[in-house]
């Protein structure tokens, strides 16, 4: 009888811990907290500029660590919130400015500029809660890194 009570208590504690963790996943947190879950040494950044006349979009990549780090320094001032599955709109097909960072392990972090959206490994969606992102800084960053 004592063993059953002990197992029941362990299951209840585990369930409470899981519920609290699940609730905390959707709270606001700093962008750097997201980077802590990944390998923060990104090796390449892929920029995508949508086409204006219906042609294919323009893309270029940057491998300079200093430029990637300046982007990460810019983003660390923002706060993000994980989106719940019902909040994710995956049917949006409009072309937008985006930056995709890739680390040595093949993990990706996509930043959709127009929607203040951050996508981790094409699975986890986050919104920038204290946005919009500083467009002036981003335009300067795009121009300075274009080949």
mmCIF file of N, CA and C in Angstrom:
data_model
loop_
_atom_site.group_PDB
_atom_site.id
_atom_site.type_symbol
_atom_site.label_atom_id
_atom_site.label_comp_id
_atom_site.label_asym_id
_atom_site.label_seq_id
_atom_site.Cartn_x
_atom_site.Cartn_y
_atom_site.Cartn_z
ATOM 1 N N UNK A 1 0.813 -1.186 0.000
ATOM 2 C CA UNK A 1 0.000 0.000 0.000
ATOM 3 C C UNK A 1 0.864 1.261 0.000
ATOM 4 N N UNK A 2 1.956 1.251 0.786
ATOM 5 C CA UNK A 2 2.840 2.400 0.825
ATOM 6 C C UNK A 2 3.507 2.624 -0.528
ATOM 7 N N UNK A 3 3.808 1.538 -1.218
ATOM 8 C CA UNK A 3 4.453 1.638 -2.534
ATOM 9 C C UNK A 3 3.522 2.303 -3.541
ATOM 10 N N UNK A 4 2.236 1.955 -3.516
ATOM 11 C CA UNK A 4 1.259 2.562 -4.424
ATOM 12 C C UNK A 4 1.119 4.062 -4.134
ATOM 13 N N UNK A 5 1.072 4.417 -2.884
ATOM 14 C CA UNK A 5 0.967 5.830 -2.515
ATOM 15 C C UNK A 5 2.201 6.593 -2.967
ATOM 16 N N UNK A 6 3.373 5.993 -2.797
ATOM 17 C CA UNK A 6 4.614 6.620 -3.234
ATOM 18 C C UNK A 6 4.619 6.818 -4.750
ATOM 19 N N UNK A 7 4.218 5.791 -5.494
ATOM 20 C CA UNK A 7 4.164 5.899 -6.954
ATOM 21 C C UNK A 7 3.154 6.951 -7.399
ATOM 22 N N UNK A 8 2.025 7.039 -6.714
ATOM 23 C CA UNK A 8 1.015 8.040 -7.046
ATOM 24 C C UNK A 8 1.559 9.452 -6.818
ATOM 25 N N UNK A 9 2.268 9.649 -5.733
ATOM 26 C CA UNK A 9 2.869 10.949 -5.440
ATOM 27 C C UNK A 9 3.919 11.313 -6.490
ATOM 28 N N UNK A 10 4.739 10.353 -6.884
ATOM 29 C CA UNK A 10 5.762 10.594 -7.910
ATOM 30 C C UNK A 10 5.106 10.982 -9.229
ATOM 31 N N UNK A 11 4.028 10.285 -9.594
ATOM 32 C CA UNK A 11 3.322 10.592 -10.845
ATOM 33 C C UNK A 11 2.699 11.986 -10.774
ATOM 34 N N UNK A 12 2.114 12.343 -9.644
ATOM 35 C CA UNK A 12 1.520 13.675 -9.494
ATOM 36 C C UNK A 12 2.575 14.774 -9.580
ATOM 37 N N UNK A 13 3.709 14.567 -8.943
ATOM 38 C CA UNK A 13 4.790 15.560 -8.994
ATOM 39 C C UNK A 13 5.304 15.694 -10.427
ATOM 40 N N UNK A 14 5.494 14.576 -11.107
ATOM 41 C CA UNK A 14 5.943 14.612 -12.505
ATOM 42 C C UNK A 14 4.943 15.311 -13.397
ATOM 43 N N UNK A 15 3.665 15.072 -13.191
ATOM 44 C CA UNK A 15 2.623 15.723 -13.978
ATOM 45 C C UNK A 15 2.586 17.224 -13.746
ATOM 46 N N UNK A 16 2.718 17.631 -12.473
ATOM 47 C CA UNK A 16 2.738 19.063 -12.159
ATOM 48 C C UNK A 16 3.951 19.749 -12.788
ATOM 49 N N UNK A 17 5.091 19.100 -12.721
ATOM 50 C CA UNK A 17 6.302 19.663 -13.320
ATOM 51 C C UNK A 17 6.124 19.830 -14.829
ATOM 52 N N UNK A 18 5.565 18.828 -15.487
ATOM 53 C CA UNK A 18 5.343 18.888 -16.936
ATOM 54 C C UNK A 18 4.369 20.004 -17.294
ATOM 55 N N UNK A 19 3.310 20.180 -16.519
ATOM 56 C CA UNK A 19 2.345 21.249 -16.788
ATOM 57 C C UNK A 19 2.982 22.619 -16.624
ATOM 58 N N UNK A 20 3.791 22.788 -15.600
ATOM 59 C CA UNK A 20 4.456 24.074 -15.376
ATOM 60 C C UNK A 20 5.433 24.370 -16.503
ATOM 61 N N UNK A 21 6.204 23.373 -16.934
ATOM 62 C CA UNK A 21 7.145 23.554 -18.042
ATOM 63 C C UNK A 21 6.407 23.897 -19.325
ATOM 64 N N UNK A 22 5.309 23.223 -19.581
ATOM 65 C CA UNK A 22 4.522 23.497 -20.783
ATOM 66 C C UNK A 22 3.968 24.919 -20.747
ATOM 67 N N UNK A 23 3.512 25.368 -19.607
ATOM 68 C CA UNK A 23 2.998 26.728 -19.470
ATOM 69 C C UNK A 23 4.114 27.746 -19.682
ATOM 70 N N UNK A 24 5.289 27.486 -19.131
ATOM 71 C CA UNK A 24 6.413 28.415 -19.249
ATOM 72 C C UNK A 24 6.966 28.488 -20.669
ATOM 73 N N UNK A 25 6.743 27.454 -21.480
ATOM 74 C CA UNK A 25 7.214 27.483 -22.867
ATOM 75 C C UNK A 25 6.591 28.627 -23.649
ATOM 76 N N UNK A 26 5.364 29.008 -23.323
ATOM 77 C CA UNK A 26 4.653 30.025 -24.088
ATOM 78 C C UNK A 26 4.739 31.408 -23.456
ATOM 79 N N UNK A 27 5.542 31.566 -22.411
ATOM 80 C CA UNK A 27 5.765 32.875 -21.806
ATOM 81 C C UNK A 27 6.801 33.653 -22.609
ATOM 82 N N UNK A 28 6.788 34.953 -22.410
ATOM 83 C CA UNK A 28 7.774 35.820 -23.054
ATOM 84 C C UNK A 28 9.154 35.544 -22.480
ATOM 85 N N UNK A 29 10.167 35.506 -23.383
ATOM 86 C CA UNK A 29 11.542 35.317 -22.945
ATOM 87 C C UNK A 29 12.466 36.086 -23.880
ATOM 88 N N UNK A 30 13.719 36.208 -23.500
ATOM 89 C CA UNK A 30 14.675 36.936 -24.320
ATOM 90 C C UNK A 30 15.099 36.088 -25.513
ATOM 91 N N UNK A 31 15.503 36.761 -26.570
ATOM 92 C CA UNK A 31 15.974 36.071 -27.763
ATOM 93 C C UNK A 31 17.177 35.188 -27.443
ATOM 94 N N UNK A 32 18.015 35.620 -26.527
ATOM 95 C CA UNK A 32 19.202 34.829 -26.175
ATOM 96 C C UNK A 32 18.827 33.494 -25.552
ATOM 97 N N UNK A 33 17.652 33.400 -24.917
ATOM 98 C CA UNK A 33 17.201 32.118 -24.376
ATOM 99 C C UNK A 33 16.965 31.112 -25.495
ATOM 100 N N UNK A 34 16.498 31.588 -26.631
ATOM 101 C CA UNK A 34 16.318 30.713 -27.793
ATOM 102 C C UNK A 34 17.666 30.233 -28.307
ATOM 103 N N UNK A 35 18.641 31.132 -28.348
ATOM 104 C CA UNK A 35 19.971 30.749 -28.828
ATOM 105 C C UNK A 35 20.635 29.736 -27.909
ATOM 106 N N UNK A 36 20.320 29.774 -26.624
ATOM 107 C CA UNK A 36 20.911 28.818 -25.689
ATOM 108 C C UNK A 36 20.459 27.393 -25.957
ATOM 109 N N UNK A 37 19.327 27.218 -26.649
ATOM 110 C CA UNK A 37 18.856 25.870 -26.974
ATOM 111 C C UNK A 37 19.514 25.333 -28.244
ATOM 112 N N UNK A 38 20.259 26.179 -28.941
ATOM 113 C CA UNK A 38 20.915 25.797 -30.183
ATOM 114 C C UNK A 38 22.421 25.958 -30.032
ATOM 115 N N UNK A 39 23.132 25.550 -31.076
ATOM 116 C CA UNK A 39 24.560 25.828 -31.162
ATOM 117 C C UNK A 39 24.674 27.276 -31.645
ATOM 118 N N UNK A 40 25.090 28.208 -30.777
ATOM 119 C CA UNK A 40 25.045 29.623 -31.162
ATOM 120 C C UNK A 40 26.125 30.049 -32.153
ATOM 121 N N UNK A 41 26.974 29.137 -32.596
ATOM 122 C CA UNK A 41 28.006 29.521 -33.561
ATOM 123 C C UNK A 41 27.500 29.253 -34.975
ATOM 124 N N UNK A 42 26.771 30.226 -35.501
ATOM 125 C CA UNK A 42 26.233 30.108 -36.853
ATOM 126 C C UNK A 42 27.359 30.318 -37.855
ATOM 127 N N UNK A 43 27.365 29.522 -38.926
ATOM 128 C CA UNK A 43 28.448 29.596 -39.899
ATOM 129 C C UNK A 43 28.047 30.329 -41.168
ATOM 130 N N UNK A 44 26.757 30.434 -41.423
ATOM 131 C CA UNK A 44 26.332 31.122 -42.639
ATOM 132 C C UNK A 44 24.975 31.790 -42.428
ATOM 133 N N UNK A 45 24.758 32.864 -43.173
ATOM 134 C CA UNK A 45 23.485 33.573 -43.175
ATOM 135 C C UNK A 45 23.030 33.699 -44.630
ATOM 136 N N UNK A 46 21.800 33.285 -44.890
ATOM 137 C CA UNK A 46 21.218 33.361 -46.224
ATOM 138 C C UNK A 46 20.147 34.445 -46.207
ATOM 139 N N UNK A 47 20.304 35.437 -47.062
ATOM 140 C CA UNK A 47 19.364 36.548 -47.154
ATOM 141 C C UNK A 47 18.466 36.332 -48.358
ATOM 142 N N UNK A 48 17.181 36.609 -48.191
ATOM 143 C CA UNK A 48 16.236 36.499 -49.299
ATOM 144 C C UNK A 48 15.468 37.799 -49.415
ATOM 145 N N UNK A 49 15.504 38.362 -50.619
ATOM 146 C CA UNK A 49 14.770 39.589 -50.923
ATOM 147 C C UNK A 49 13.692 39.218 -51.933
ATOM 148 N N UNK A 50 12.437 39.503 -51.635
ATOM 149 C CA UNK A 50 11.375 39.123 -52.572
ATOM 150 C C UNK A 50 11.463 39.917 -53.867
ATOM 151 N N UNK A 51 10.995 39.307 -54.922
ATOM 152 C CA UNK A 51 11.004 40.001 -56.210
ATOM 153 C C UNK A 51 9.851 40.994 -56.256
ATOM 154 N N UNK A 52 10.038 42.040 -57.010
ATOM 155 C CA UNK A 52 8.997 43.054 -57.110
ATOM 156 C C UNK A 52 8.183 42.928 -58.383
ATOM 157 N N UNK A 53 8.701 42.233 -59.370
ATOM 158 C CA UNK A 53 7.984 42.145 -60.643
ATOM 159 C C UNK A 53 7.589 40.715 -60.996
ATOM 160 N N UNK A 54 7.483 39.843 -60.031
ATOM 161 C CA UNK A 54 7.051 38.480 -60.295
ATOM 162 C C UNK A 54 8.174 37.536 -60.667
ATOM 163 N N UNK A 55 9.409 38.030 -60.775
ATOM 164 C CA UNK A 55 10.544 37.160 -61.076
ATOM 165 C C UNK A 55 10.921 36.369 -59.833
ATOM 166 N N UNK A 56 11.952 35.563 -59.947
ATOM 167 C CA UNK A 56 12.404 34.811 -58.790
ATOM 168 C C UNK A 56 13.022 35.758 -57.764
ATOM 169 N N UNK A 57 12.943 35.365 -56.520
ATOM 170 C CA UNK A 57 13.477 36.212 -55.464
ATOM 171 C C UNK A 57 15.000 36.193 -55.497
ATOM 172 N N UNK A 58 15.579 37.248 -54.995
ATOM 173 C CA UNK A 58 17.032 37.397 -54.981
ATOM 174 C C UNK A 58 17.566 36.880 -53.649
ATOM 175 N N UNK A 59 18.590 36.033 -53.696
ATOM 176 C CA UNK A 59 19.193 35.505 -52.466
ATOM 177 C C UNK A 59 20.707 35.662 -52.534
ATOM 178 N N UNK A 60 21.311 35.819 -51.370
ATOM 179 C CA UNK A 60 22.765 35.835 -51.253
ATOM 180 C C UNK A 60 23.118 35.363 -49.849
ATOM 181 N N UNK A 61 24.341 34.911 -49.687
ATOM 182 C CA UNK A 61 24.732 34.431 -48.363
ATOM 183 C C UNK A 61 26.004 35.129 -47.890
ATOM 184 N N UNK A 62 26.158 35.134 -46.578
ATOM 185 C CA UNK A 62 27.303 35.756 -45.925
ATOM 186 C C UNK A 62 27.887 34.734 -44.956
ATOM 187 N N UNK A 63 29.205 34.571 -45.025
ATOM 188 C CA UNK A 63 29.885 33.629 -44.145
ATOM 189 C C UNK A 63 30.764 34.322 -43.105
ATOM 190 N N UNK A 64 30.759 35.637 -43.095
ATOM 191 C CA UNK A 64 31.600 36.391 -42.162
ATOM 192 C C UNK A 64 31.001 36.337 -40.758
ATOM 193 N N UNK A 65 31.790 35.823 -39.819
ATOM 194 C CA UNK A 65 31.311 35.681 -38.449
ATOM 195 C C UNK A 65 31.001 37.027 -37.806
ATOM 196 N N UNK A 66 31.751 38.055 -38.157
ATOM 197 C CA UNK A 66 31.509 39.366 -37.555
ATOM 198 C C UNK A 66 30.133 39.912 -37.950
ATOM 199 N N UNK A 67 29.731 39.694 -39.197
ATOM 200 C CA UNK A 67 28.424 40.169 -39.646
ATOM 201 C C UNK A 67 27.296 39.364 -39.001
ATOM 202 N N UNK A 68 27.481 38.062 -38.901
ATOM 203 C CA UNK A 68 26.473 37.219 -38.258
ATOM 204 C C UNK A 68 26.343 37.600 -36.784
ATOM 205 N N UNK A 69 27.479 37.853 -36.143
ATOM 206 C CA UNK A 69 27.450 38.248 -34.734
ATOM 207 C C UNK A 69 26.798 39.614 -34.536
ATOM 208 N N UNK A 70 26.972 40.524 -35.487
ATOM 209 C CA UNK A 70 26.314 41.831 -35.349
ATOM 210 C C UNK A 70 24.797 41.680 -35.463
ATOM 211 N N UNK A 71 24.334 40.764 -36.307
ATOM 212 C CA UNK A 71 22.899 40.485 -36.396
ATOM 213 C C UNK A 71 22.394 39.893 -35.080
ATOM 214 N N UNK A 72 23.132 38.952 -34.519
ATOM 215 C CA UNK A 72 22.725 38.337 -33.255
ATOM 216 C C UNK A 72 22.746 39.357 -32.121
ATOM 217 N N UNK A 73 23.722 40.275 -32.133
ATOM 218 C CA UNK A 73 23.766 41.343 -31.124
ATOM 219 C C UNK A 73 22.545 42.248 -31.241
ATOM 220 N N UNK A 74 22.140 42.535 -32.465
ATOM 221 C CA UNK A 74 20.947 43.351 -32.696
ATOM 222 C C UNK A 74 19.705 42.639 -32.158
ATOM 223 N N UNK A 75 19.592 41.340 -32.418
ATOM 224 C CA UNK A 75 18.399 40.594 -32.022
ATOM 225 C C UNK A 75 18.319 40.324 -30.526
ATOM 226 N N UNK A 76 19.440 40.361 -29.828
ATOM 227 C CA UNK A 76 19.411 40.017 -28.407
ATOM 228 C C UNK A 76 18.634 41.017 -27.557
ATOM 229 N N UNK A 77 18.347 42.181 -28.092
ATOM 230 C CA UNK A 77 17.572 43.181 -27.359
ATOM 231 C C UNK A 77 16.070 42.934 -27.430
ATOM 232 N N UNK A 78 15.648 41.980 -28.248
ATOM 233 C CA UNK A 78 14.225 41.712 -28.428
ATOM 234 C C UNK A 78 13.779 40.529 -27.565
ATOM 235 N N UNK A 79 12.482 40.524 -27.279
ATOM 236 C CA UNK A 79 11.863 39.432 -26.534
ATOM 237 C C UNK A 79 10.961 38.656 -27.493
ATOM 238 N N UNK A 80 10.869 37.366 -27.255
ATOM 239 C CA UNK A 80 10.070 36.509 -28.125
ATOM 240 C C UNK A 80 9.088 35.702 -27.284
ATOM 241 N N UNK A 81 8.089 35.161 -27.958
ATOM 242 C CA UNK A 81 7.108 34.284 -27.335
ATOM 243 C C UNK A 81 6.824 33.139 -28.287
ATOM 244 N N UNK A 82 6.877 31.934 -27.761
ATOM 245 C CA UNK A 82 6.596 30.760 -28.584
ATOM 246 C C UNK A 82 5.117 30.755 -28.949
ATOM 247 N N UNK A 83 4.841 30.501 -30.220
ATOM 248 C CA UNK A 83 3.459 30.470 -30.682
ATOM 249 C C UNK A 83 2.847 29.093 -30.450
ATOM 250 N N UNK A 84 1.594 29.094 -30.069
ATOM 251 C CA UNK A 84 0.850 27.846 -29.918
ATOM 252 C C UNK A 84 0.500 27.336 -31.306
ATOM 253 N N UNK A 85 0.297 26.035 -31.458
ATOM 254 C CA UNK A 85 0.002 25.484 -32.802
ATOM 255 C C UNK A 85 -1.154 26.167 -33.510
ATOM 256 N N UNK A 86 -2.181 26.568 -32.775
ATOM 257 C CA UNK A 86 -3.334 27.203 -33.419
ATOM 258 C C UNK A 86 -3.040 28.645 -33.848
ATOM 259 N N UNK A 87 -1.943 29.229 -33.392
ATOM 260 C CA UNK A 87 -1.567 30.592 -33.762
ATOM 261 C C UNK A 87 -0.679 30.647 -35.003
ATOM 262 N N UNK A 88 -0.215 29.506 -35.466
ATOM 263 C CA UNK A 88 0.727 29.456 -36.584
ATOM 264 C C UNK A 88 -0.034 29.460 -37.895
ATOM 265 N N UNK A 89 0.345 30.383 -38.769
ATOM 266 C CA UNK A 89 -0.264 30.477 -40.094
ATOM 267 C C UNK A 89 0.766 29.999 -41.114
ATOM 268 N N UNK A 90 0.670 28.740 -41.517
ATOM 269 C CA UNK A 90 1.643 28.187 -42.461
ATOM 270 C C UNK A 90 1.205 28.348 -43.910
ATOM 271 N N UNK A 91 0.014 28.880 -44.146
ATOM 272 C CA UNK A 91 -0.474 29.012 -45.516
ATOM 273 C C UNK A 91 -0.087 30.328 -46.169
ATOM 274 N N UNK A 92 0.661 31.154 -45.486
ATOM 275 C CA UNK A 92 1.076 32.449 -46.018
ATOM 276 C C UNK A 92 2.139 32.242 -47.090
ATOM 277 N N UNK A 93 1.802 32.554 -48.336
ATOM 278 C CA UNK A 93 2.708 32.304 -49.449
ATOM 279 C C UNK A 93 3.314 33.576 -50.024
ATOM 280 N N UNK A 94 3.143 34.691 -49.381
ATOM 281 C CA UNK A 94 3.720 35.924 -49.909
ATOM 282 C C UNK A 94 5.222 35.930 -49.659
ATOM 283 N N UNK A 95 5.943 36.422 -50.619
ATOM 284 C CA UNK A 95 7.400 36.510 -50.478
ATOM 285 C C UNK A 95 7.731 37.666 -49.548
ATOM 286 N N UNK A 96 8.707 37.436 -48.687
ATOM 287 C CA UNK A 96 9.062 38.441 -47.718
ATOM 288 C C UNK A 96 10.562 38.458 -47.525
ATOM 289 N N UNK A 97 11.037 39.564 -46.965
ATOM 290 C CA UNK A 97 12.438 39.630 -46.572
ATOM 291 C C UNK A 97 12.665 38.603 -45.479
ATOM 292 N N UNK A 98 13.732 37.837 -45.613
ATOM 293 C CA UNK A 98 14.033 36.856 -44.572
ATOM 294 C C UNK A 98 15.534 36.652 -44.464
ATOM 295 N N UNK A 99 15.931 36.192 -43.290
ATOM 296 C CA UNK A 99 17.312 35.839 -43.014
ATOM 297 C C UNK A 99 17.283 34.437 -42.425
ATOM 298 N N UNK A 100 18.105 33.566 -42.954
ATOM 299 C CA UNK A 100 18.178 32.205 -42.427
ATOM 300 C C UNK A 100 19.599 31.948 -41.953
ATOM 301 N N UNK A 101 19.742 31.658 -40.668
ATOM 302 C CA UNK A 101 21.035 31.357 -40.080
ATOM 303 C C UNK A 101 21.177 29.843 -39.945
ATOM 304 N N UNK A 102 22.376 29.336 -40.246
ATOM 305 C CA UNK A 102 22.602 27.898 -40.135
ATOM 306 C C UNK A 102 23.865 27.649 -39.314
ATOM 307 N N UNK A 103 23.774 26.680 -38.387
ATOM 308 C CA UNK A 103 24.939 26.356 -37.569
ATOM 309 C C UNK A 103 25.665 25.136 -38.131
ATOM 310 N N UNK A 104 26.720 24.731 -37.456
ATOM 311 C CA UNK A 104 27.556 23.619 -37.928
ATOM 312 C C UNK A 104 26.804 22.301 -37.951
ATOM 313 N N UNK A 105 25.775 22.159 -37.113
ATOM 314 C CA UNK A 105 25.021 20.913 -37.023
ATOM 315 C C UNK A 105 23.879 20.845 -38.028
ATOM 316 N N UNK A 106 23.696 21.888 -38.833
ATOM 317 C CA UNK A 106 22.622 21.915 -39.808
ATOM 318 C C UNK A 106 21.327 22.499 -39.267
ATOM 319 N N UNK A 107 21.311 22.949 -38.025
ATOM 320 C CA UNK A 107 20.128 23.591 -37.455
ATOM 321 C C UNK A 107 19.953 24.966 -38.077
ATOM 322 N N UNK A 108 18.718 25.361 -38.280
ATOM 323 C CA UNK A 108 18.442 26.648 -38.912
ATOM 324 C C UNK A 108 17.598 27.523 -38.000
ATOM 325 N N UNK A 109 17.777 28.807 -38.168
ATOM 326 C CA UNK A 109 16.980 29.808 -37.486
ATOM 327 C C UNK A 109 16.573 30.819 -38.548
ATOM 328 N N UNK A 110 15.295 30.849 -38.891
ATOM 329 C CA UNK A 110 14.786 31.740 -39.929
ATOM 330 C C UNK A 110 14.107 32.938 -39.288
ATOM 331 N N UNK A 111 14.373 34.112 -39.830
ATOM 332 C CA UNK A 111 13.785 35.346 -39.331
ATOM 333 C C UNK A 111 12.993 35.962 -40.474
ATOM 334 N N UNK A 112 11.678 35.999 -40.332
ATOM 335 C CA UNK A 112 10.805 36.598 -41.335
ATOM 336 C C UNK A 112 10.579 38.044 -40.894
ATOM 337 N N UNK A 113 11.162 38.974 -41.618
ATOM 338 C CA UNK A 113 11.212 40.372 -41.197
ATOM 339 C C UNK A 113 9.822 41.003 -41.130
ATOM 340 N N UNK A 114 9.025 40.860 -42.173
ATOM 341 C CA UNK A 114 7.737 41.558 -42.255
ATOM 342 C C UNK A 114 6.753 41.120 -41.190
ATOM 343 N N UNK A 115 6.846 39.874 -40.744
ATOM 344 C CA UNK A 115 5.881 39.348 -39.777
ATOM 345 C C UNK A 115 6.429 39.284 -38.360
ATOM 346 N N UNK A 116 7.681 39.736 -38.153
ATOM 347 C CA UNK A 116 8.306 39.632 -36.836
ATOM 348 C C UNK A 116 8.223 38.204 -36.320
ATOM 349 N N UNK A 117 8.587 37.276 -37.172
ATOM 350 C CA UNK A 117 8.462 35.856 -36.890
ATOM 351 C C UNK A 117 9.830 35.203 -36.929
ATOM 352 N N UNK A 118 10.079 34.316 -35.987
ATOM 353 C CA UNK A 118 11.328 33.557 -35.938
ATOM 354 C C UNK A 118 10.953 32.084 -35.929
ATOM 355 N N UNK A 119 11.583 31.314 -36.823
ATOM 356 C CA UNK A 119 11.275 29.892 -36.954
ATOM 357 C C UNK A 119 12.543 29.103 -36.686
ATOM 358 N N UNK A 120 12.466 28.187 -35.729
ATOM 359 C CA UNK A 120 13.616 27.361 -35.366
ATOM 360 C C UNK A 120 13.433 25.975 -35.968
ATOM 361 N N UNK A 121 14.366 25.585 -36.839
ATOM 362 C CA UNK A 121 14.387 24.263 -37.473
ATOM 363 C C UNK A 121 13.073 23.910 -38.164
ATOM 364 N N UNK A 122 12.384 24.887 -38.710
ATOM 365 C CA UNK A 122 11.120 24.709 -39.429
ATOM 366 C C UNK A 122 10.028 24.088 -38.567
ATOM 367 N N UNK A 123 10.206 24.052 -37.259
ATOM 368 C CA UNK A 123 9.233 23.414 -36.374
ATOM 369 C C UNK A 123 8.672 24.341 -35.311
ATOM 370 N N UNK A 124 9.519 25.102 -34.678
ATOM 371 C CA UNK A 124 9.102 25.953 -33.568
ATOM 372 C C UNK A 124 8.980 27.391 -34.042
ATOM 373 N N UNK A 125 7.825 27.975 -33.819
ATOM 374 C CA UNK A 125 7.546 29.334 -34.273
ATOM 375 C C UNK A 125 7.498 30.279 -33.075
ATOM 376 N N UNK A 126 8.165 31.434 -33.223
ATOM 377 C CA UNK A 126 8.200 32.449 -32.185
ATOM 378 C C UNK A 126 7.833 33.784 -32.817
ATOM 379 N N UNK A 127 7.167 34.632 -32.036
ATOM 380 C CA UNK A 127 6.901 35.986 -32.499
ATOM 381 C C UNK A 127 7.707 36.961 -31.653
ATOM 382 N N UNK A 128 8.096 38.054 -32.263
ATOM 383 C CA UNK A 128 8.799 39.115 -31.550
ATOM 384 C C UNK A 128 7.731 39.953 -30.866
ATOM 385 N N UNK A 129 7.740 39.967 -29.536
ATOM 386 C CA UNK A 129 6.660 40.639 -28.809
ATOM 387 C C UNK A 129 6.898 42.129 -28.628
ATOM 388 N N UNK A 130 8.136 42.575 -28.632
ATOM 389 C CA UNK A 130 8.390 44.002 -28.481
ATOM 390 C C UNK A 130 8.868 44.609 -29.798
ATOM 391 N N UNK A 131 8.315 44.079 -30.882
ATOM 392 C CA UNK A 131 8.635 44.548 -32.216
ATOM 393 C C UNK A 131 7.744 45.705 -32.586
ATOM 394 N N UNK A 132 7.764 46.141 -33.783
ATOM 395 C CA UNK A 132 8.431 45.489 -34.910
ATOM 396 C C UNK A 132 9.941 45.671 -34.850
ATOM 397 N N UNK A 133 10.612 44.802 -35.594
ATOM 398 C CA UNK A 133 12.062 44.898 -35.676
ATOM 399 C C UNK A 133 12.444 46.241 -36.290
ATOM 400 N N UNK A 134 13.554 46.781 -35.892
ATOM 401 C CA UNK A 134 14.026 48.081 -36.354
ATOM 402 C C UNK A 134 14.354 47.997 -37.850
ATOM 403 N N UNK A 135 13.448 48.497 -38.671
ATOM 404 C CA UNK A 135 13.579 48.387 -40.119
ATOM 405 C C UNK A 135 14.783 49.149 -40.653
ATOM 406 N N UNK A 136 15.078 50.287 -40.078
ATOM 407 C CA UNK A 136 16.217 51.083 -40.551
ATOM 408 C C UNK A 136 17.524 50.310 -40.369
ATOM 409 N N UNK A 137 17.695 49.698 -39.210
ATOM 410 C CA UNK A 137 18.905 48.913 -38.958
ATOM 411 C C UNK A 137 18.972 47.728 -39.915
ATOM 412 N N UNK A 138 17.835 47.055 -40.127
ATOM 413 C CA UNK A 138 17.810 45.878 -41.000
ATOM 414 C C UNK A 138 18.092 46.237 -42.458
ATOM 415 N N UNK A 139 17.563 47.361 -42.934
ATOM 416 C CA UNK A 139 17.836 47.788 -44.306
ATOM 417 C C UNK A 139 19.313 48.068 -44.470
ATOM 418 N N UNK A 140 19.903 48.761 -43.520
ATOM 419 C CA UNK A 140 21.337 49.024 -43.564
ATOM 420 C C UNK A 140 22.117 47.703 -43.549
ATOM 421 N N UNK A 141 21.684 46.759 -42.729
ATOM 422 C CA UNK A 141 22.346 45.463 -42.644
ATOM 423 C C UNK A 141 22.236 44.703 -43.968
ATOM 424 N N UNK A 142 21.054 44.719 -44.587
ATOM 425 C CA UNK A 142 20.875 44.069 -45.890
ATOM 426 C C UNK A 142 21.783 44.688 -46.933
ATOM 427 N N UNK A 143 21.803 46.013 -47.011
ATOM 428 C CA UNK A 143 22.599 46.701 -48.024
ATOM 429 C C UNK A 143 24.085 46.474 -47.822
ATOM 430 N N UNK A 144 24.531 46.519 -46.593
ATOM 431 C CA UNK A 144 25.964 46.375 -46.331
ATOM 432 C C UNK A 144 26.451 44.941 -46.571
ATOM 433 N N UNK A 145 25.552 43.973 -46.590
ATOM 434 C CA UNK A 145 25.970 42.587 -46.781
ATOM 435 C C UNK A 145 25.631 42.040 -48.162
ATOM 436 N N UNK A 146 25.077 42.866 -48.992
ATOM 437 C CA UNK A 146 24.754 42.422 -50.344
ATOM 438 C C UNK A 146 26.018 42.437 -51.191
ATOM 439 N N UNK A 147 26.196 41.378 -51.930
ATOM 440 C CA UNK A 147 27.413 41.270 -52.768
ATOM 441 C C UNK A 147 27.388 42.214 -53.925
#
